[in-house]
Coordinates of C-alpha atoms in Angstrom, one line a residue:
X232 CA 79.0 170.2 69.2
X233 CA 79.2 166.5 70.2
X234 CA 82.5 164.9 70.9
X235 CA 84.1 161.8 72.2
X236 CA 85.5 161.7 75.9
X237 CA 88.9 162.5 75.6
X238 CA 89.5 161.2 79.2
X239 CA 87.6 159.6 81.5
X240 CA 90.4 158.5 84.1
X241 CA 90.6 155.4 85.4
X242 CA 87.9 152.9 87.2
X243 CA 86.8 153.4 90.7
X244 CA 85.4 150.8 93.1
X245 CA 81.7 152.3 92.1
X246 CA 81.9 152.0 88.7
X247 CA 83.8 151.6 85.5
X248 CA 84.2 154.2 83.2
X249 CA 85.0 153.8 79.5
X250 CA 85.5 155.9 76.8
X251 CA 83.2 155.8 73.3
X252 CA 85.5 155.6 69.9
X253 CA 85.0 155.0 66.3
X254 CA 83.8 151.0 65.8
X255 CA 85.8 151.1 63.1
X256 CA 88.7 150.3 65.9
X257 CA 89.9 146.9 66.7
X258 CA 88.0 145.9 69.9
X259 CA 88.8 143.9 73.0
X260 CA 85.9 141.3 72.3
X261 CA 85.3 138.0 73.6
X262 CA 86.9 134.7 71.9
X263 CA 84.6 133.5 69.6
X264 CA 84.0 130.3 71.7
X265 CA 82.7 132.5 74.5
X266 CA 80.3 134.1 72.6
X267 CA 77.8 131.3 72.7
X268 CA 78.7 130.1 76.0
X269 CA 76.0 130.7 78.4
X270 CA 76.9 132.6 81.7
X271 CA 76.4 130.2 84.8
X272 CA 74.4 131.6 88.5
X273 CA 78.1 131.9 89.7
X274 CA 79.5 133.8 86.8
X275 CA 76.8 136.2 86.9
X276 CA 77.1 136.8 90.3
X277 CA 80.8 136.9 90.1
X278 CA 82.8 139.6 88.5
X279 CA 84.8 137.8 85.9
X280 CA 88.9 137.6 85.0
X281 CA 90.4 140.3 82.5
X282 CA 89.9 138.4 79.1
X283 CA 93.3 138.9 76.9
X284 CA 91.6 141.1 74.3
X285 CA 90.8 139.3 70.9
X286 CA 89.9 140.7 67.4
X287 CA 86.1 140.8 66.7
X288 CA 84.6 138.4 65.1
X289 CA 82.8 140.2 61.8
X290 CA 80.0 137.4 62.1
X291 CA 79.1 138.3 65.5
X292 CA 75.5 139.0 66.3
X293 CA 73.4 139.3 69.1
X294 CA 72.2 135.7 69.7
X295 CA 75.1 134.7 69.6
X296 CA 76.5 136.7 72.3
X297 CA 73.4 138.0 74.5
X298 CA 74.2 137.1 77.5
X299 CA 77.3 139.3 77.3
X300 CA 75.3 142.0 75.7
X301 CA 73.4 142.0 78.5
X302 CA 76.1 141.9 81.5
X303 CA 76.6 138.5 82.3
X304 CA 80.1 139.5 82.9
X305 CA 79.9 143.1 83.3
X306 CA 80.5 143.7 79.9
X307 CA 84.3 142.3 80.1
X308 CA 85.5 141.9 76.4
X309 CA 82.6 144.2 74.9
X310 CA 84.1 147.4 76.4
X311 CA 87.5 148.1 76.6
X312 CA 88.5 151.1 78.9
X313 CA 92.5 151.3 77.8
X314 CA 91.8 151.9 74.0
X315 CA 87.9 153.1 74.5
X316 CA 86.2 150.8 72.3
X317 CA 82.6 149.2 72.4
X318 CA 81.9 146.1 70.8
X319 CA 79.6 147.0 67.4
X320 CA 77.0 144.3 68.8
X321 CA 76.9 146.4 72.1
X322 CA 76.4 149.2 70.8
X323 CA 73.9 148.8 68.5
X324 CA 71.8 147.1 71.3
X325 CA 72.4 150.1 73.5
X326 CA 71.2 152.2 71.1
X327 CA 67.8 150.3 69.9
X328 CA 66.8 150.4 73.6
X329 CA 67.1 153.8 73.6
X330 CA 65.2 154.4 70.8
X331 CA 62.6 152.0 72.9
X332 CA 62.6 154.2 75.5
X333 CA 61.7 157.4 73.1
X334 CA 58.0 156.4 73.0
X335 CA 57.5 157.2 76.2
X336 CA 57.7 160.7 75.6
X337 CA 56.7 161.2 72.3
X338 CA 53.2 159.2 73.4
X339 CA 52.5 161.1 76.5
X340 CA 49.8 163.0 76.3
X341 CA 50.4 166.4 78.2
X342 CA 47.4 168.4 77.2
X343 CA 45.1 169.6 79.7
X344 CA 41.9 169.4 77.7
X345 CA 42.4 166.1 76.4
X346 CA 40.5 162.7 77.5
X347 CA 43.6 161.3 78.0
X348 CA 45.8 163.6 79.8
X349 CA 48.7 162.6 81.4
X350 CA 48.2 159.4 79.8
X351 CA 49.6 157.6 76.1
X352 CA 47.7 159.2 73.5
X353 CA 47.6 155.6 71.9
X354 CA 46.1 152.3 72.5
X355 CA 48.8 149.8 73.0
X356 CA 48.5 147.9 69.5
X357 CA 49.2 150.9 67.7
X358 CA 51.7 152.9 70.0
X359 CA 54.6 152.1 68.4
X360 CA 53.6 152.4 65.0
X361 CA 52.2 155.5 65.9
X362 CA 55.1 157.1 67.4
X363 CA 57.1 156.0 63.9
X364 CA 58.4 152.2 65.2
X365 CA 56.5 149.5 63.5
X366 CA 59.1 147.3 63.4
X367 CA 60.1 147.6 67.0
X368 CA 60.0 143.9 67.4
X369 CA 58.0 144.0 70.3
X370 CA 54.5 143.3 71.4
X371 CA 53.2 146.1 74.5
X372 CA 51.6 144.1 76.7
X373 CA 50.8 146.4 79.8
X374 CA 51.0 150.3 80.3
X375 CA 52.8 151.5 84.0
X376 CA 51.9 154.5 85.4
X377 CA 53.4 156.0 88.8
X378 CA 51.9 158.5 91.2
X379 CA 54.1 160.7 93.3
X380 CA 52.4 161.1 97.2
X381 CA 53.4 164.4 97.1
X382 CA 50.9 167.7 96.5
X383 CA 52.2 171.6 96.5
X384 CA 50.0 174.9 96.3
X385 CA 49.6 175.3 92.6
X386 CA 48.8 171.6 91.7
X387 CA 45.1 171.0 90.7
X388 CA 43.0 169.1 93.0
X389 CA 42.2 166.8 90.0
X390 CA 45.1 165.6 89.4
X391 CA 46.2 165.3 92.7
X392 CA 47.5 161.7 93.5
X393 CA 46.6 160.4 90.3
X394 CA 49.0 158.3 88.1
X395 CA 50.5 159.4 85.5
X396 CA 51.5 157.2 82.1
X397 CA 55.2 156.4 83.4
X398 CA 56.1 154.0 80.8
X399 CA 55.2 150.3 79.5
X400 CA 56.0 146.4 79.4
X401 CA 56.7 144.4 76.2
X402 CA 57.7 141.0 74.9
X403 CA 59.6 140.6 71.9
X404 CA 58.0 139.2 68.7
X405 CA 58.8 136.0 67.7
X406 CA 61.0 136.9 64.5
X407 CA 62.8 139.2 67.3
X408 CA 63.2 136.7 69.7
X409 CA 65.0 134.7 66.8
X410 CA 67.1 137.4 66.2
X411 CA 68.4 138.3 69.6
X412 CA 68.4 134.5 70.7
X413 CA 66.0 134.6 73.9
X414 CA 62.7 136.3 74.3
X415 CA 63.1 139.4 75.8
X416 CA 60.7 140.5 77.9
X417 CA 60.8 144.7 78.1
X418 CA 60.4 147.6 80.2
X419 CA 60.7 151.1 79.5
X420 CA 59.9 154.5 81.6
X421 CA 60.7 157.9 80.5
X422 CA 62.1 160.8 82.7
X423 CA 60.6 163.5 84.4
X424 CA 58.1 165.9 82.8
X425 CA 54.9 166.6 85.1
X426 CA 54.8 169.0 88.3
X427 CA 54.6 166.4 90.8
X428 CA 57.5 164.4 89.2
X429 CA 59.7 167.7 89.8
X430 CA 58.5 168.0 93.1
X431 CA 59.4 164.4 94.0
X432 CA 62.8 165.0 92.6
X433 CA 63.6 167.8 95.6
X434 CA 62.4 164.5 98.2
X435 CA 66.0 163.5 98.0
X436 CA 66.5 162.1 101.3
X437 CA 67.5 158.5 102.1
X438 CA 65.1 156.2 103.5
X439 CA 65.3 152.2 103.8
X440 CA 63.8 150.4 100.4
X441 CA 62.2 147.7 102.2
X442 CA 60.9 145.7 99.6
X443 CA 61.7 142.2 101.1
X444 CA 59.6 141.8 104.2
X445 CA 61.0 139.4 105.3
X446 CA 64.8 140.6 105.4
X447 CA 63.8 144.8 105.7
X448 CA 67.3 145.5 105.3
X449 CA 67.5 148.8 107.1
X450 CA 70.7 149.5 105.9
X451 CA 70.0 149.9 102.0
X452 CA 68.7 153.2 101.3
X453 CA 67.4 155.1 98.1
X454 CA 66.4 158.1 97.4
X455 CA 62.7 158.8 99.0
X456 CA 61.1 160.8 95.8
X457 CA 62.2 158.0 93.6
X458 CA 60.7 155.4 95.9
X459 CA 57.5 157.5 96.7
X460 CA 57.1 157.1 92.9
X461 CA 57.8 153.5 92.9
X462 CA 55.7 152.6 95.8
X463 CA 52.5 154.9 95.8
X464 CA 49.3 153.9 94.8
X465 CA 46.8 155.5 92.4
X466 CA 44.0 157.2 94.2
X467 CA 42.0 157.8 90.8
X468 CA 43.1 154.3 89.2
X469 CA 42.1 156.2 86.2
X470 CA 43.0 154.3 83.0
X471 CA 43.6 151.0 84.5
X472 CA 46.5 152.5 86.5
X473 CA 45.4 149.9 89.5
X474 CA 48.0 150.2 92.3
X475 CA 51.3 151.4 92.7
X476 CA 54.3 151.2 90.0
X477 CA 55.7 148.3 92.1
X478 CA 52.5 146.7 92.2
X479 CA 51.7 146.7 88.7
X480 CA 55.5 146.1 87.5
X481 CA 56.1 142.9 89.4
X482 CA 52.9 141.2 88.5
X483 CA 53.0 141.7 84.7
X484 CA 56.6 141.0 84.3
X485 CA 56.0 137.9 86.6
X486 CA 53.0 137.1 84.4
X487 CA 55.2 136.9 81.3
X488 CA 58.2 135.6 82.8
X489 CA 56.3 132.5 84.2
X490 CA 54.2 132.6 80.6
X491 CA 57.5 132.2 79.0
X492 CA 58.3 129.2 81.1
X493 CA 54.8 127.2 80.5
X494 CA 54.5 127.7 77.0
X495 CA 57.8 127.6 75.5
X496 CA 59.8 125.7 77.8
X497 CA 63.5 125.5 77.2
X498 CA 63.6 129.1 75.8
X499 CA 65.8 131.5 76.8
X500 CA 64.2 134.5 78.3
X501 CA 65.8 137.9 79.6
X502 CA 64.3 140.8 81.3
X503 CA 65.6 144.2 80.0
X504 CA 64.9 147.4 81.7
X505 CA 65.6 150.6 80.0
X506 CA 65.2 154.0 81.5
X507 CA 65.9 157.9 81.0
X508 CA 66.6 160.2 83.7
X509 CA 63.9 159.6 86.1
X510 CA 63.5 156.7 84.5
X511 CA 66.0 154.8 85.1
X512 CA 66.1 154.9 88.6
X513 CA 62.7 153.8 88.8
X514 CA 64.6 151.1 86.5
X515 CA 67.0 150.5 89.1
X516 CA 65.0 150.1 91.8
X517 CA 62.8 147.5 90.0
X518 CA 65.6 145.5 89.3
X519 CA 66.7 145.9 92.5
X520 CA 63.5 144.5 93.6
X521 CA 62.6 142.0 91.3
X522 CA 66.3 140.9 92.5
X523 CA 65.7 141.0 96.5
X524 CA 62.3 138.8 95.9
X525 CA 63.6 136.6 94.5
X526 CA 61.4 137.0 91.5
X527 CA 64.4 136.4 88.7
X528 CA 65.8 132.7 90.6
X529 CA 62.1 130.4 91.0
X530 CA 61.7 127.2 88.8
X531 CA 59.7 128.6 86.4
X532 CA 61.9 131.5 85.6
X533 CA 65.1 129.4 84.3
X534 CA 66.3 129.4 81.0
X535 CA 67.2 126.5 78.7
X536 CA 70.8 126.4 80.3
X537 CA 69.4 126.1 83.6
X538 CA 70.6 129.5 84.5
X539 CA 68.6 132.7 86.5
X540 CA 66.5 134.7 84.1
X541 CA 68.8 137.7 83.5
X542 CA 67.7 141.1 84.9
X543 CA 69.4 144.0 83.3
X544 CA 69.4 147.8 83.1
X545 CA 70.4 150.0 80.2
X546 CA 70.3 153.9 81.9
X547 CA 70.8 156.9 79.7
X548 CA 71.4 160.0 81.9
X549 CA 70.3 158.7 85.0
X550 CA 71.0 160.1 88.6
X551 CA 72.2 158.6 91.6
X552 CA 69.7 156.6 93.4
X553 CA 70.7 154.8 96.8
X554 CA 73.2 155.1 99.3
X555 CA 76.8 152.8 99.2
X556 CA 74.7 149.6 101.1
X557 CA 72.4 149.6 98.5
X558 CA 75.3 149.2 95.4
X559 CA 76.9 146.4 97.4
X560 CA 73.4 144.6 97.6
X561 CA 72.6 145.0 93.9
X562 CA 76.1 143.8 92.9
X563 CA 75.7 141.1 96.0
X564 CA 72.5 140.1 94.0
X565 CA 73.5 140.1 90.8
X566 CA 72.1 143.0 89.5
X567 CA 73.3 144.5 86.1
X568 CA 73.7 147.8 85.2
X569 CA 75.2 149.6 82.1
X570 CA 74.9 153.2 82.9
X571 CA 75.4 155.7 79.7
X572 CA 76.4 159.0 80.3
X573 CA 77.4 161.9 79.0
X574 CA 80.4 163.1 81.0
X575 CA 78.6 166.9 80.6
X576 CA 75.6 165.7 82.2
X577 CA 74.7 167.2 85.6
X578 CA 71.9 164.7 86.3
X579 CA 74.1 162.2 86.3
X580 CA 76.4 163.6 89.2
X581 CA 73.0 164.1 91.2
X582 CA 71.7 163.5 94.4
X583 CA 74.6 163.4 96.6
X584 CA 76.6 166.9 95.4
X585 CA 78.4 166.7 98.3
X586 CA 77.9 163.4 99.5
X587 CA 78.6 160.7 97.2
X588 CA 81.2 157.8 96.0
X589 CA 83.9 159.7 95.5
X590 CA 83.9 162.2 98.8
X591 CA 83.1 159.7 101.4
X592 CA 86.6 158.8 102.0
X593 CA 87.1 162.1 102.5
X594 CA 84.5 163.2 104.6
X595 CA 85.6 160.5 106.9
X596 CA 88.4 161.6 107.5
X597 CA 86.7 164.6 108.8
X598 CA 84.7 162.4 110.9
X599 CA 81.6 163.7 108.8
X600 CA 78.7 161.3 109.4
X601 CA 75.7 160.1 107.3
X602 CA 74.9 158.1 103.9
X603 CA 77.0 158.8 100.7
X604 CA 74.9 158.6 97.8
X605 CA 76.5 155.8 95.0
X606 CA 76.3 154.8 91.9
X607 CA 75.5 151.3 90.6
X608 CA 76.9 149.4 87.7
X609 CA 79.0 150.0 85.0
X610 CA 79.4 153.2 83.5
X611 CA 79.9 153.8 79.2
X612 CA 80.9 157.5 78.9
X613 CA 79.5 160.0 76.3
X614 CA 80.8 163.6 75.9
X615 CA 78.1 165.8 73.6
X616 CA 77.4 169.3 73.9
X617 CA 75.0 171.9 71.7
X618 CA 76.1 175.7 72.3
X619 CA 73.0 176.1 70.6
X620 CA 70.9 174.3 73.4
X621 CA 72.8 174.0 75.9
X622 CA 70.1 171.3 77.8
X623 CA 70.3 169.2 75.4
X624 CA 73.1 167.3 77.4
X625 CA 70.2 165.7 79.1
X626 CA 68.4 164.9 76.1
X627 CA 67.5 161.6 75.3
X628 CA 67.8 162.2 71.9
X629 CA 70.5 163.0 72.1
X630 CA 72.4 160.6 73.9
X631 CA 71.2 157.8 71.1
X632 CA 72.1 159.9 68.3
X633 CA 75.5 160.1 70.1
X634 CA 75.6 156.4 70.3
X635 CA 75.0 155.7 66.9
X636 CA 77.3 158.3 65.5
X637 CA 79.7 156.7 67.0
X638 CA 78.8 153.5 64.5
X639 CA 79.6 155.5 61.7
X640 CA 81.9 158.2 62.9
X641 CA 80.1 161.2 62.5
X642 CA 79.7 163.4 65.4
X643 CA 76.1 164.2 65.7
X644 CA 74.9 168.0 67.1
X645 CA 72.7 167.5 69.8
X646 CA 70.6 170.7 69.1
X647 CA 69.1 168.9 65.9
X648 CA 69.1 165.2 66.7
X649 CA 67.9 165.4 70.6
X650 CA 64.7 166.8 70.9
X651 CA 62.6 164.6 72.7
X652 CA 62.6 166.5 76.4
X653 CA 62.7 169.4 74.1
X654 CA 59.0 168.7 72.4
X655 CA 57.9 167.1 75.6
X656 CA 58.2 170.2 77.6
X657 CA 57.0 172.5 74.5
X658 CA 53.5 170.8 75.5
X659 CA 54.0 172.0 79.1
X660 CA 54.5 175.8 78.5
X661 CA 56.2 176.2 75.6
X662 CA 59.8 175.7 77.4
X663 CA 62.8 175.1 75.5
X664 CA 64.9 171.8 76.3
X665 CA 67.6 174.0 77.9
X666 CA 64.7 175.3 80.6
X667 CA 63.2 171.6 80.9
X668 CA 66.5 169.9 81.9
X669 CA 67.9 173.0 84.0
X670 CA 64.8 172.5 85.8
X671 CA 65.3 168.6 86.7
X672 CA 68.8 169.6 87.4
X673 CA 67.9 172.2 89.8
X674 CA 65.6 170.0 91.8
X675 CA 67.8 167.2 92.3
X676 CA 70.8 169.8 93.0
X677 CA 68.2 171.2 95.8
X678 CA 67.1 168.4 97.2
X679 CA 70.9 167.0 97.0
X680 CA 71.8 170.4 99.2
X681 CA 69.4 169.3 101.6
X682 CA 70.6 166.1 101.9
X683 CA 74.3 166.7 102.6
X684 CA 72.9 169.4 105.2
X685 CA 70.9 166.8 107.0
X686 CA 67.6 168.9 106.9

């Protein structure tokens, strides 16, 4: 049975934690003047004043408050942790980029004898309306695929090194772009679900990122199977799959970004990155790079307003991904991230079991050395369970058909409305959700294990 969080505690210095209630609440919003005020460099990169709360507006929509929606100021006024309320706007937007991310799984083609294994079983024109989604609102412009560099006994040689269909880029329609007040420029990447993408899961180690040549910043560490995903190349380049992840992410979203500038200048434009599981630290750690280039501050890139092209990530049940010097320099950079989670989810307290945000004080006292795994962002907390299936507290599905419940006050049960991992993995071997996710669980609580040991 799903329920609300009937107490998430108060915030930490890592992250914010808030509690979902009925919308049918007052809210702390924003005053209506802010709403349409456009965040400045500094007050993005700035965390902004506690905001006296106010009564929402019932004509607020999303234009007229995006750059809030998406984090401007880390969601002050949308979310309010003392009486656990989201702002209807909010939430509605964190939901349909859920629902964006579904496709991902419900596309990927997982059978073995197909032409297009391990790939989307649809061209891009028709994916979404394929997958049920023709009014998405967005046009796909680019398919991503990823390729763990890792191999074990059982893997076949043919599929060894090759990329896999990790997820896509999009840009909003125009009637879209009307409605949400900027062109929003999109990219979504699904969880785990193939062997090697289990394997890579166990590589939990910390290693240096490294994405900026010319400031390494040794210091900043992430996990290594998320960044061996990130950063290795295709060996097959089967399907257009050319490159790494990294490779092909930063020059479509560039591509757009700068296409956005040339032919509709003065238009606001946003990037939006929205991940599940997996997937949203490979979210994170685009972000994180498009941030460290530089990528989201040249000319080109700069709104109407004359502000940074926002760069923002919606997670749903994502893990930890980098160590304490790495959260510093995402906030240091601007980097936003609303992190949903369902308080039962044990993803979402993994890598770092034993080393992690909230131990590290601890530990030193001890004088125990080494990296503490951290969280990033701001965290909106769900709290769903299924008796019936008990992995669906993973479930992708089911953290959006939490969300929306939430709009309407109905309490959703995850066994019927999440079943996305649960079909996903049917295609694998016939597993059941609960065997899917206790599997991801397991890998990252492994290779956490090994990573507080120091092996």
């Amino acid at each position: 049975m799903a329920a609300l969080h009937p107490q998430c505690g108060g915030a930490s210095s890592t992250a914010r934690r808030v509690r979902c209630r009925a919308a049918s609440r007052t809210i702390a919003a924003a005053a209506a003047t802010a709403t349409s005020t456009a965040c400045s460099p500094v007050e993005a990169a700035a965390p902004a004043p506690r905001r006296a709360p106010a009564r929402r507006s019932t004509a607020a929509t999303v234009a007229g408050m995006w750059r809030q929606v998406q984090g401007c100021n880390d969601w002050e006024g949308l979310i309010d942790p003392v009486a656990g309320e989201v702002h209807p706007v909010l939430r509605a937007e964190v939901a349909r980029y859920g629902d964006l991310v579904s496709p991902c799984y419900k596309a990927f083609d997982l059978d073995p004898s197909s032409r297009r294994h391990l790939n989307c079983k649809y061209g891009r024109e028709r994916m979404l309306d394929e997958v049920g989604m023709p009014g998405a609102g967005y046009v796909i412009t680019r398919y991503i695929y990823a390729a763990a560099d890792v191999t074990f006994p059982t893997m076949e040689p043919s599929t060894a090194g090759r990329g896999r269909w990790i997820g896509y880029v999009a840009v909003s329609t125009d009637d879209m772009t009307r409605r949400l007040g900027r062109r929003d420029v999109l990219v979504s990447f699904r969880g785990t679900v193939t062997p090697a993408e289990w394997v890579a899961n166990l590589m939990s180690s910390l290693e240096p990122a490294r994405f900026d040549p010319c400031d390494p910043r040794p210091d900043v560490k992430v996990e290594s199977g998320f960044l061996s995903l990130y950063t290795s190349a295709d060996k097959t380049c089967r399907f257009g799959g050319a490159g790494s992840c990294r490779e092909q992410l930063l020059r479509e979203v560039s591509r757009l970004v700068d296409a956005c500038g040339k032919d509709r200048p003065g238009e606001d434009v946003s990037v939006t990155l929205a991940g599940h599981s997996m997937g949203s630290a490979l979210a994170l750690l685009f972000a994180y790079d498009l941030a460290e280039l530089g990528l989201n501050q040249h000319g080109l890139n700069r709104d109407a307003s004359g502000c940074r092209v926002p760069v923002t990530v919606f997670s749903y049940g994502g893990p930890r991904v980098g160590n304490s010097a790495f959260k510093d320099r995402c906030d240091e950079l601007g980097v936003k991230v609303l992190r949903v989670a369902n308080v039962r989810d044990p993803v979402t307290m993994l890598p770092g079991a034993i080393l992690n945000e909230g131990t590290k004080g601890f530990l030193a006292g001890w004088g125990a050395t080494g990296d503490c795994y951290t969280h990033v962002g701001v965290e909106l907390a769900l709290d769903f369970l299924s008796l019936r299936d008990p992995g669906s507290v993973h479930d992708l599905g089911a953290y959006v058909a939490s969300v929306k419940a939430e709009a309407c006050g109905k309490v959703p049960n995850a066994a019927e409305d999440g079943g996305i991992l649960a079909m996903a993995m049917e295609l694998v071997g016939g597993q059941s959700a609960a065997a899917s996710a206790w599997k991801e669980i397991a890998a990252l609580q492994m290779g956490g294990l090994v990573q507080s040991l120091g092996f």
